[in-house]
Amino acid sequence: MRVEIWTDINCPFCYIGKSRFEQALDAFPHKDAVEVVHRSFELDPTIKKGDTGPVIAKIAKKYGISESQAAANEQGLGRQAAELGLPYLTEGRDYGNSFDLHRLLHLAHEKGLQDAMIDALYRGNFADEGSVFADDEHVVQLAVEAGLDEAEVRAVLADPDAYADAVRTDEREAAELGATGVPFFVLDRKFGVSGAQPAEVFTQALTQAWDARSPLTVIDTSTSEAGDTCGPDGCAVPQA
């Protein structure tokens, strides 16, 4: 079974939702048969690379609230993160264009390191003092810590076309699936879960999706003479 998770590194609920989902997955009896793939979704693709600023001020402006209210919201997110054992800086974080980060996540997927890479980027954005949006050297360091080759990481960052189509494909598929926000979880392209739901909701979704898997229907070809096969014990030898 495959679970695809559309996320953005800017999104605190994606950070929290991943941890809640993993709580459910860790207890799922078929965990080893579940493939998890992280997909790209930019919360604000209009932000230009290098255009960064304080998160609290941006939230206040976006939602028409005071900066003190926005700061209180960050404190609330910090408490939710702490309940999951996640570090969370409630002050001093920034926002920015995440397109390059998504491109690196596709590189990491190719190398079998996507989960480690997204965890590193979440840590870099929500727990570290540095910026993943304004400091490419910080991003390179995080990628290397996740297991990626430094030269390959720098090559992707230097080439704006590298994995760009893969990011755009993810974003197009998100729209086709009806995702208007993240995190958005899709199980076997049959069931969707929106938001950083409690672990119990993810447990229910995993169970429902597992039970709904369609068994393979094999067409009866027992009367055919052209359908010979090979098995563990060898191949059937045609009779003269």
mmCIF file of C-alpha atoms in Angstrom:
data_model
loop_
_atom_site.group_PDB
_atom_site.id
_atom_site.type_symbol
_atom_site.label_atom_id
_atom_site.label_comp_id
_atom_site.label_asym_id
_atom_site.label_seq_id
_atom_site.Cartn_x
_atom_site.Cartn_y
_atom_site.Cartn_z
ATOM 1 C CA MET A 1 0.000 0.000 0.000
ATOM 2 C CA ARG A 2 1.281 3.475 -0.830
ATOM 3 C CA VAL A 3 0.685 6.619 1.206
ATOM 4 C CA GLU A 4 1.500 9.913 -0.511
ATOM 5 C CA ILE A 5 1.813 13.024 1.633
ATOM 6 C CA TRP A 6 1.631 16.468 0.038
ATOM 7 C CA THR A 7 3.493 18.951 2.232
ATOM 8 C CA ASP A 8 5.427 22.202 2.342
ATOM 9 C CA ILE A 9 8.415 22.948 4.570
ATOM 10 C CA ASN A 10 6.787 26.290 5.456
ATOM 11 C CA CYS A 11 3.835 24.451 6.989
ATOM 12 C CA PRO A 12 3.899 23.790 10.759
ATOM 13 C CA PHE A 13 0.911 21.469 10.504
ATOM 14 C CA CYS A 14 2.857 19.338 8.010
ATOM 15 C CA TYR A 15 5.625 19.004 10.604
ATOM 16 C CA ILE A 16 3.134 18.058 13.305
ATOM 17 C CA GLY A 17 0.980 15.931 11.001
ATOM 18 C CA LYS A 18 3.932 13.815 9.894
ATOM 19 C CA SER A 19 4.662 12.909 13.499
ATOM 20 C CA ARG A 20 1.039 12.033 14.223
ATOM 21 C CA PHE A 21 0.842 9.916 11.091
ATOM 22 C CA GLU A 22 4.026 8.093 12.058
ATOM 23 C CA GLN A 23 2.564 7.306 15.471
ATOM 24 C CA ALA A 24 -0.291 5.534 13.714
ATOM 25 C CA LEU A 25 1.985 3.860 11.181
ATOM 26 C CA ASP A 26 4.349 2.546 13.867
ATOM 27 C CA ALA A 27 1.445 0.717 15.492
ATOM 28 C CA PHE A 28 -0.056 -0.486 12.203
ATOM 29 C CA PRO A 29 0.287 -4.277 11.898
ATOM 30 C CA HIS A 30 1.100 -4.034 8.170
ATOM 31 C CA LYS A 31 3.622 -1.216 8.554
ATOM 32 C CA ASP A 32 6.326 -3.026 6.570
ATOM 33 C CA ALA A 33 4.019 -3.230 3.554
ATOM 34 C CA VAL A 34 3.347 0.521 3.478
ATOM 35 C CA GLU A 35 5.399 2.771 1.201
ATOM 36 C CA VAL A 36 5.413 6.452 2.149
ATOM 37 C CA VAL A 37 6.191 9.077 -0.505
ATOM 38 C CA HIS A 38 6.390 12.817 0.143
ATOM 39 C CA ARG A 39 4.964 15.054 -2.572
ATOM 40 C CA SER A 40 5.503 18.735 -3.285
ATOM 41 C CA PHE A 41 3.067 21.549 -2.507
ATOM 42 C CA GLU A 42 4.038 25.221 -2.267
ATOM 43 C CA LEU A 43 1.863 27.196 0.102
ATOM 44 C CA ASP A 44 2.847 30.422 -1.650
ATOM 45 C CA PRO A 45 4.570 29.845 -5.008
ATOM 46 C CA THR A 46 4.533 33.608 -5.681
ATOM 47 C CA ILE A 47 7.289 34.248 -3.144
ATOM 48 C CA LYS A 48 10.535 34.927 -4.968
ATOM 49 C CA LYS A 49 13.711 33.122 -3.993
ATOM 50 C CA GLY A 50 15.558 35.193 -1.425
ATOM 51 C CA ASP A 51 12.418 37.086 -0.387
ATOM 52 C CA THR A 52 12.158 36.152 3.281
ATOM 53 C CA GLY A 53 10.846 37.738 6.453
ATOM 54 C CA PRO A 54 9.561 37.026 9.963
ATOM 55 C CA VAL A 55 6.822 34.407 10.133
ATOM 56 C CA ILE A 56 4.821 36.216 12.804
ATOM 57 C CA ALA A 57 4.551 39.404 10.771
ATOM 58 C CA LYS A 58 3.531 37.470 7.671
ATOM 59 C CA ILE A 59 0.844 35.504 9.531
ATOM 60 C CA ALA A 60 -0.552 38.697 11.041
ATOM 61 C CA LYS A 61 -0.786 40.346 7.631
ATOM 62 C CA LYS A 62 -2.192 37.284 5.870
ATOM 63 C CA TYR A 63 -5.011 36.680 8.352
ATOM 64 C CA GLY A 64 -5.646 40.282 9.369
ATOM 65 C CA ILE A 65 -4.757 39.766 13.014
ATOM 66 C CA SER A 66 -2.372 41.527 15.344
ATOM 67 C CA GLU A 67 1.210 40.369 15.702
ATOM 68 C CA SER A 68 0.492 39.529 19.334
ATOM 69 C CA GLN A 69 -2.295 37.208 18.176
ATOM 70 C CA ALA A 70 0.017 35.669 15.595
ATOM 71 C CA ALA A 71 2.656 35.176 18.280
ATOM 72 C CA ALA A 72 0.058 33.473 20.504
ATOM 73 C CA ASN A 73 -0.769 31.137 17.614
ATOM 74 C CA GLU A 74 2.911 30.223 17.349
ATOM 75 C CA GLN A 75 2.991 29.480 21.063
ATOM 76 C CA GLY A 76 0.021 27.163 20.579
ATOM 77 C CA LEU A 77 1.791 25.351 17.760
ATOM 78 C CA GLY A 78 4.834 25.034 19.973
ATOM 79 C CA ARG A 79 2.741 23.309 22.629
ATOM 80 C CA GLN A 80 1.284 20.894 20.074
ATOM 81 C CA ALA A 81 4.770 20.079 18.838
ATOM 82 C CA ALA A 82 6.050 19.571 22.381
ATOM 83 C CA GLU A 83 3.297 17.026 23.034
ATOM 84 C CA LEU A 84 4.846 14.967 20.235
ATOM 85 C CA GLY A 85 8.404 15.494 21.425
ATOM 86 C CA LEU A 86 9.172 17.838 18.529
ATOM 87 C CA PRO A 87 11.392 20.898 18.999
ATOM 88 C CA TYR A 88 9.754 24.124 17.838
ATOM 89 C CA LEU A 89 11.040 27.688 17.820
ATOM 90 C CA THR A 90 8.090 29.938 18.581
ATOM 91 C CA GLU A 91 10.073 33.111 17.860
ATOM 92 C CA GLY A 92 12.545 34.193 15.213
ATOM 93 C CA ARG A 93 11.518 31.845 12.391
ATOM 94 C CA ASP A 94 11.261 33.064 8.820
ATOM 95 C CA TYR A 95 9.325 32.076 5.709
ATOM 96 C CA GLY A 96 10.391 31.872 2.099
ATOM 97 C CA ASN A 97 10.254 30.199 -1.289
ATOM 98 C CA SER A 98 10.371 26.414 -0.881
ATOM 99 C CA PHE A 99 10.776 25.377 -4.527
ATOM 100 C CA ASP A 100 14.472 24.478 -4.203
ATOM 101 C CA LEU A 101 13.735 22.448 -1.089
ATOM 102 C CA HIS A 102 11.129 20.449 -2.965
ATOM 103 C CA ARG A 103 13.607 19.843 -5.777
ATOM 104 C CA LEU A 104 16.081 18.454 -3.257
ATOM 105 C CA LEU A 105 13.375 16.214 -1.819
ATOM 106 C CA HIS A 106 13.009 14.654 -5.264
ATOM 107 C CA LEU A 107 16.756 14.074 -5.396
ATOM 108 C CA ALA A 108 16.501 12.454 -1.967
ATOM 109 C CA HIS A 109 13.642 10.250 -3.175
ATOM 110 C CA GLU A 110 15.849 8.951 -5.970
ATOM 111 C CA LYS A 111 18.499 8.063 -3.401
ATOM 112 C CA GLY A 112 16.090 6.405 -0.971
ATOM 113 C CA LEU A 113 16.650 9.207 1.561
ATOM 114 C CA GLN A 114 13.495 11.264 1.217
ATOM 115 C CA ASP A 115 12.193 10.670 4.724
ATOM 116 C CA ALA A 116 15.535 11.583 6.282
ATOM 117 C CA MET A 117 15.736 14.678 4.089
ATOM 118 C CA ILE A 118 12.288 15.997 4.939
ATOM 119 C CA ASP A 119 12.971 15.457 8.630
ATOM 120 C CA ALA A 120 16.216 17.404 8.252
ATOM 121 C CA LEU A 121 14.438 20.272 6.495
ATOM 122 C CA TYR A 122 11.678 20.371 9.096
ATOM 123 C CA ARG A 123 14.314 20.502 11.805
ATOM 124 C CA GLY A 124 16.127 23.235 9.925
ATOM 125 C CA ASN A 125 12.989 25.338 9.635
ATOM 126 C CA PHE A 126 11.234 24.705 12.920
ATOM 127 C CA ALA A 127 14.025 23.927 15.380
ATOM 128 C CA ASP A 128 17.304 25.447 14.149
ATOM 129 C CA GLU A 129 18.318 29.084 14.425
ATOM 130 C CA GLY A 130 19.428 29.208 10.773
ATOM 131 C CA SER A 131 17.191 29.685 7.730
ATOM 132 C CA VAL A 132 16.446 27.065 5.085
ATOM 133 C CA PHE A 133 15.058 29.800 2.825
ATOM 134 C CA ALA A 134 17.829 32.389 2.948
ATOM 135 C CA ASP A 135 20.921 30.243 3.535
ATOM 136 C CA ASP A 136 21.802 27.604 0.941
ATOM 137 C CA GLU A 137 24.836 26.559 2.996
ATOM 138 C CA HIS A 138 22.528 25.621 5.843
ATOM 139 C CA VAL A 139 20.443 23.580 3.420
ATOM 140 C CA VAL A 140 23.533 21.820 2.064
ATOM 141 C CA GLN A 141 24.618 20.953 5.602
ATOM 142 C CA LEU A 142 21.177 19.523 6.405
ATOM 143 C CA ALA A 143 21.155 17.493 3.191
ATOM 144 C CA VAL A 144 24.569 16.005 3.923
ATOM 145 C CA GLU A 145 23.434 15.131 7.445
ATOM 146 C CA ALA A 146 20.477 13.329 5.848
ATOM 147 C CA GLY A 147 22.919 11.226 3.811
ATOM 148 C CA LEU A 148 22.990 13.006 0.446
ATOM 149 C CA ASP A 149 26.187 13.655 -1.472
ATOM 150 C CA GLU A 150 27.302 17.263 -1.095
ATOM 151 C CA ALA A 151 28.366 17.656 -4.729
ATOM 152 C CA GLU A 152 25.013 16.355 -5.967
ATOM 153 C CA VAL A 153 23.136 18.684 -3.652
ATOM 154 C CA ARG A 154 25.116 21.697 -4.833
ATOM 155 C CA ALA A 155 24.603 20.670 -8.457
ATOM 156 C CA VAL A 156 20.816 20.577 -8.002
ATOM 157 C CA LEU A 157 20.770 23.954 -6.258
ATOM 158 C CA ALA A 158 22.867 25.434 -9.055
ATOM 159 C CA ASP A 159 20.548 24.116 -11.792
ATOM 160 C CA PRO A 160 17.041 25.612 -11.521
ATOM 161 C CA ASP A 161 15.688 23.036 -13.955
ATOM 162 C CA ALA A 162 16.826 19.996 -11.953
ATOM 163 C CA TYR A 163 13.709 18.146 -10.718
ATOM 164 C CA ALA A 164 11.585 21.210 -11.479
ATOM 165 C CA ASP A 165 9.217 19.158 -13.635
ATOM 166 C CA ALA A 166 8.820 16.613 -10.849
ATOM 167 C CA VAL A 167 7.784 19.358 -8.428
ATOM 168 C CA ARG A 168 5.295 20.799 -10.910
ATOM 169 C CA THR A 169 3.858 17.328 -11.557
ATOM 170 C CA ASP A 170 3.265 16.834 -7.826
ATOM 171 C CA GLU A 171 1.549 20.199 -7.593
ATOM 172 C CA ARG A 172 -0.631 19.486 -10.603
ATOM 173 C CA GLU A 173 -1.652 16.117 -9.164
ATOM 174 C CA ALA A 174 -2.506 17.771 -5.852
ATOM 175 C CA ALA A 175 -4.918 20.066 -7.669
ATOM 176 C CA GLU A 176 -6.412 17.141 -9.588
ATOM 177 C CA LEU A 177 -6.968 15.282 -6.316
ATOM 178 C CA GLY A 178 -8.689 18.291 -4.780
ATOM 179 C CA ALA A 179 -5.988 19.280 -2.307
ATOM 180 C CA THR A 180 -6.282 22.966 -1.466
ATOM 181 C CA GLY A 181 -4.074 22.854 1.626
ATOM 182 C CA VAL A 182 -1.508 20.694 3.352
ATOM 183 C CA PRO A 183 -0.756 18.275 4.821
ATOM 184 C CA PHE A 184 -2.828 16.122 2.511
ATOM 185 C CA PHE A 185 -2.541 12.342 2.812
ATOM 186 C CA VAL A 186 -3.604 10.041 -0.022
ATOM 187 C CA LEU A 187 -3.805 6.299 0.578
ATOM 188 C CA ASP A 188 -3.593 4.097 -2.499
ATOM 189 C CA ARG A 189 -5.182 6.915 -4.516
ATOM 190 C CA LYS A 190 -8.522 5.875 -2.971
ATOM 191 C CA PHE A 191 -8.728 7.654 0.365
ATOM 192 C CA GLY A 192 -7.702 11.150 1.388
ATOM 193 C CA VAL A 193 -7.061 12.668 4.799
ATOM 194 C CA SER A 194 -6.685 16.428 5.078
ATOM 195 C CA GLY A 195 -4.836 18.138 7.890
ATOM 196 C CA ALA A 196 -2.737 17.201 10.915
ATOM 197 C CA GLN A 197 -5.339 14.817 12.269
ATOM 198 C CA PRO A 198 -4.989 12.898 15.558
ATOM 199 C CA ALA A 199 -3.145 9.590 15.298
ATOM 200 C CA GLU A 200 -6.455 7.747 15.776
ATOM 201 C CA VAL A 201 -7.773 9.182 12.515
ATOM 202 C CA PHE A 202 -4.697 8.000 10.644
ATOM 203 C CA THR A 203 -5.059 4.553 12.222
ATOM 204 C CA GLN A 204 -8.627 4.378 10.944
ATOM 205 C CA ALA A 205 -7.572 5.547 7.476
ATOM 206 C CA LEU A 206 -4.725 3.028 7.243
ATOM 207 C CA THR A 207 -7.018 0.194 8.317
ATOM 208 C CA GLN A 208 -9.769 1.202 5.917
ATOM 209 C CA ALA A 209 -7.373 1.548 2.995
ATOM 210 C CA TRP A 210 -5.719 -1.778 3.763
ATOM 211 C CA ASP A 211 -9.052 -3.585 3.957
ATOM 212 C CA ALA A 212 -10.201 -1.975 0.697
ATOM 213 C CA ARG A 213 -7.285 -3.236 -1.361
ATOM 214 C CA SER A 214 -8.620 -5.080 -4.397
ATOM 215 C CA PRO A 215 -7.368 -8.646 -4.725
ATOM 216 C CA LEU A 216 -5.876 -9.506 -8.089
ATOM 217 C CA THR A 217 -8.310 -11.219 -10.419
ATOM 218 C CA VAL A 218 -6.497 -13.771 -12.564
ATOM 219 C CA ILE A 219 -8.116 -14.721 -15.851
ATOM 220 C CA ASP A 220 -8.441 -18.485 -16.171
ATOM 221 C CA THR A 221 -6.032 -19.593 -18.889
ATOM 222 C CA SER A 222 -5.916 -23.263 -17.959
ATOM 223 C CA THR A 223 -7.123 -24.301 -21.398
ATOM 224 C CA SER A 224 -4.528 -22.228 -23.236
ATOM 225 C CA GLU A 225 -1.434 -23.878 -24.666
ATOM 226 C CA ALA A 226 0.404 -20.574 -25.190
ATOM 227 C CA GLY A 227 0.553 -19.457 -21.583
ATOM 228 C CA ASP A 228 3.431 -21.561 -20.247
ATOM 229 C CA THR A 229 5.257 -20.130 -17.269
ATOM 230 C CA CYS A 230 8.417 -20.633 -15.248
ATOM 231 C CA GLY A 231 8.387 -21.056 -11.486
ATOM 232 C CA PRO A 232 10.816 -21.627 -8.622
ATOM 233 C CA ASP A 233 11.241 -25.246 -9.717
ATOM 234 C CA GLY A 234 11.954 -24.421 -13.318
ATOM 235 C CA CYS A 235 9.963 -24.253 -16.536
ATOM 236 C CA ALA A 236 7.532 -26.646 -18.038
ATOM 237 C CA VAL A 237 9.128 -28.481 -20.958
ATOM 238 C CA PRO A 238 6.866 -28.553 -24.017
ATOM 239 C CA GLN A 239 5.975 -32.045 -25.080
ATOM 240 C CA ALA A 240 6.809 -33.011 -28.646
#
